[in-house]
mmCIF file of C-alpha atoms in Angstrom:
data_model
loop_
_atom_site.group_PDB
_atom_site.id
_atom_site.type_symbol
_atom_site.label_atom_id
_atom_site.label_comp_id
_atom_site.label_asym_id
_atom_site.label_seq_id
_atom_site.Cartn_x
_atom_site.Cartn_y
_atom_site.Cartn_z
ATOM 1 C CA MET A 1 41.859 83.328 90.615
ATOM 2 C CA PHE A 2 44.547 84.780 92.323
ATOM 3 C CA ALA A 3 46.334 85.027 88.844
ATOM 4 C CA ALA A 4 43.117 86.919 87.671
ATOM 5 C CA TYR A 5 42.370 89.202 90.629
ATOM 6 C CA VAL A 6 45.928 90.373 89.836
ATOM 7 C CA THR A 7 46.135 90.457 85.802
ATOM 8 C CA VAL A 8 42.186 92.774 86.469
ATOM 9 C CA THR A 9 43.879 94.784 89.121
ATOM 10 C CA ILE A 10 47.122 95.639 87.539
ATOM 11 C CA PHE A 11 45.623 95.872 83.983
ATOM 12 C CA ALA A 12 42.627 98.302 85.384
ATOM 13 C CA SER A 13 44.808 100.346 87.495
ATOM 14 C CA LEU A 14 47.323 100.848 84.643
ATOM 15 C CA LEU A 15 44.164 102.045 82.366
ATOM 16 C CA PHE A 16 42.583 104.327 84.501
ATOM 17 C CA GLY A 17 46.170 105.522 85.828
ATOM 18 C CA SER A 18 46.534 106.667 81.243
ATOM 19 C CA ALA A 19 43.683 107.930 81.615
ATOM 20 C CA ALA A 20 44.138 110.258 84.569
ATOM 21 C CA LEU A 21 47.247 111.425 82.767
ATOM 22 C CA VAL A 22 45.618 112.521 80.091
ATOM 23 C CA TYR A 23 43.191 114.564 82.414
ATOM 24 C CA LEU A 24 46.211 115.763 84.469
ATOM 25 C CA ILE A 25 48.314 116.945 81.516
ATOM 26 C CA GLY A 26 45.555 119.599 80.261
ATOM 27 C CA HIS A 27 44.850 117.089 77.278
ATOM 28 C CA GLU A 28 42.725 118.922 74.850
ATOM 29 C CA PHE A 29 40.053 115.663 74.321
ATOM 30 C CA PRO A 30 38.791 115.578 78.432
ATOM 31 C CA LYS A 31 38.473 119.547 77.984
ATOM 32 C CA ALA A 32 36.379 118.823 74.836
ATOM 33 C CA GLN A 33 34.161 115.742 76.197
ATOM 34 C CA ALA A 34 33.787 118.700 78.898
ATOM 35 C CA ASP A 35 32.020 120.430 76.335
ATOM 36 C CA MET A 36 29.929 118.296 75.644
ATOM 37 C CA LYS A 37 28.233 117.388 78.796
ATOM 38 C CA ARG A 38 27.694 120.813 79.666
ATOM 39 C CA LEU A 39 30.793 120.477 82.110
ATOM 40 C CA PRO A 40 32.948 123.343 83.995
ATOM 41 C CA ARG A 41 36.545 122.583 82.834
ATOM 42 C CA SER A 42 37.431 123.822 86.242
ATOM 43 C CA TRP A 43 36.075 119.754 86.677
ATOM 44 C CA VAL A 44 38.170 118.643 84.393
ATOM 45 C CA PRO A 45 41.967 117.996 86.971
ATOM 46 C CA VAL A 46 39.096 117.226 89.865
ATOM 47 C CA LEU A 47 37.839 114.234 87.647
ATOM 48 C CA GLY A 48 41.394 113.407 86.959
ATOM 49 C CA MET A 49 42.523 113.486 90.576
ATOM 50 C CA MET A 50 39.325 111.065 91.011
ATOM 51 C CA LEU A 51 40.605 108.294 88.587
ATOM 52 C CA ALA A 52 44.253 108.847 89.415
ATOM 53 C CA ALA A 53 43.017 107.493 92.946
ATOM 54 C CA GLY A 54 41.052 105.054 91.669
ATOM 55 C CA SER A 55 44.712 103.725 90.776
ATOM 56 C CA LEU A 56 46.275 104.141 93.040
ATOM 57 C CA GLY A 57 43.211 102.129 95.464
ATOM 58 C CA LEU A 58 43.199 99.109 93.283
ATOM 59 C CA LEU A 59 46.843 98.526 93.658
ATOM 60 C CA GLY A 60 47.172 99.216 97.623
ATOM 61 C CA GLY A 61 44.619 96.560 97.355
ATOM 62 C CA LEU A 62 46.848 94.305 96.795
ATOM 63 C CA ARG A 63 48.458 94.710 100.208
ATOM 64 C CA VAL A 64 44.883 96.010 102.202
ATOM 65 C CA PRO A 65 42.362 94.861 100.693
ATOM 66 C CA MET A 66 39.394 97.228 101.857
ATOM 67 C CA LEU A 67 41.740 99.632 100.501
ATOM 68 C CA GLY A 68 41.006 97.660 96.862
ATOM 69 C CA THR A 69 37.086 96.564 97.217
ATOM 70 C CA LEU A 70 37.093 100.820 98.554
ATOM 71 C CA ALA A 71 38.338 101.941 95.032
ATOM 72 C CA ALA A 72 36.870 99.710 93.010
ATOM 73 C CA SER A 73 33.890 100.981 94.309
ATOM 74 C CA GLY A 74 34.632 104.674 93.835
ATOM 75 C CA LEU A 75 35.786 103.607 89.785
ATOM 76 C CA VAL A 76 32.257 101.837 89.711
ATOM 77 C CA LEU A 77 30.265 105.190 90.573
ATOM 78 C CA TYR A 78 32.903 106.725 88.738
ATOM 79 C CA PHE A 79 31.319 105.319 85.660
ATOM 80 C CA ILE A 80 27.592 105.761 86.791
ATOM 81 C CA GLY A 81 28.899 109.056 87.315
ATOM 82 C CA ALA A 82 29.257 109.257 83.476
ATOM 83 C CA LEU A 83 26.856 107.045 82.267
ATOM 84 C CA LEU A 84 24.370 110.249 84.153
ATOM 85 C CA ALA A 85 26.267 113.070 82.342
ATOM 86 C CA HIS A 86 26.570 111.487 78.797
ATOM 87 C CA LEU A 87 22.533 110.898 78.953
ATOM 88 C CA ARG A 88 21.724 114.179 80.742
ATOM 89 C CA VAL A 89 23.032 115.459 76.746
ATOM 90 C CA GLY A 90 21.542 113.754 74.945
ATOM 91 C CA SER A 91 25.050 111.890 74.227
ATOM 92 C CA ARG A 92 24.951 107.834 73.073
ATOM 93 C CA ASN A 93 27.921 107.619 71.837
ATOM 94 C CA LEU A 94 29.073 105.403 75.240
ATOM 95 C CA ALA A 95 31.765 103.057 73.719
ATOM 96 C CA ASN A 96 34.704 104.619 75.449
ATOM 97 C CA TRP A 97 32.375 105.161 78.566
ATOM 98 C CA ALA A 98 31.459 101.230 78.483
ATOM 99 C CA GLY A 99 34.884 99.752 78.034
ATOM 100 C CA PHE A 100 35.986 101.561 81.712
ATOM 101 C CA PHE A 101 33.003 100.196 83.037
ATOM 102 C CA ALA A 102 33.327 97.408 81.947
ATOM 103 C CA THR A 103 37.387 96.942 84.027
ATOM 104 C CA ALA A 104 35.781 98.812 86.580
ATOM 105 C CA VAL A 105 33.326 96.082 86.739
ATOM 106 C CA ALA A 106 35.398 93.110 86.446
ATOM 107 C CA ALA A 107 38.023 94.998 89.332
ATOM 108 C CA LEU A 108 35.866 94.500 92.144
ATOM 109 C CA ALA A 109 34.792 91.682 91.291
ATOM 110 C CA VAL A 110 37.395 90.162 90.957
ATOM 111 C CA ASN A 111 38.236 92.126 93.918
ATOM 112 C CA LEU A 112 34.970 90.068 95.828
ATOM 113 C CA ALA A 113 35.274 87.163 94.930
ATOM 114 C CA TYR A 114 39.596 86.908 95.322
ATOM 115 C CA HIS A 115 38.919 88.172 98.341
ATOM 116 C CA TRP A 116 35.165 88.551 100.336
ATOM 117 C CA ALA A 117 34.119 84.945 99.470
#
């Protein structure tokens, strides 16, 4: 179980960390996504910081289990919010969202299974 926990946690941290980087460097994709969801562009760096915090929290959870659990839970809630933003504007293009959400759920599941079961 330890190998699965570490593998999923590191993969999720890398995925969310790279997404955070795209948001924070001012790439056009997150800006276009914010426009499509009718969110202010000023939220893009904030959303990037949330992803970065989740990524770092997952890694920190390797040493402090509660930190990893809270980070994974926060990422699941983040992507539930993203789903609501998509649905609010009628967007049905959810393939990317599904991959990110599944990764966040997997990170939470292995964290709970390894530390709290």
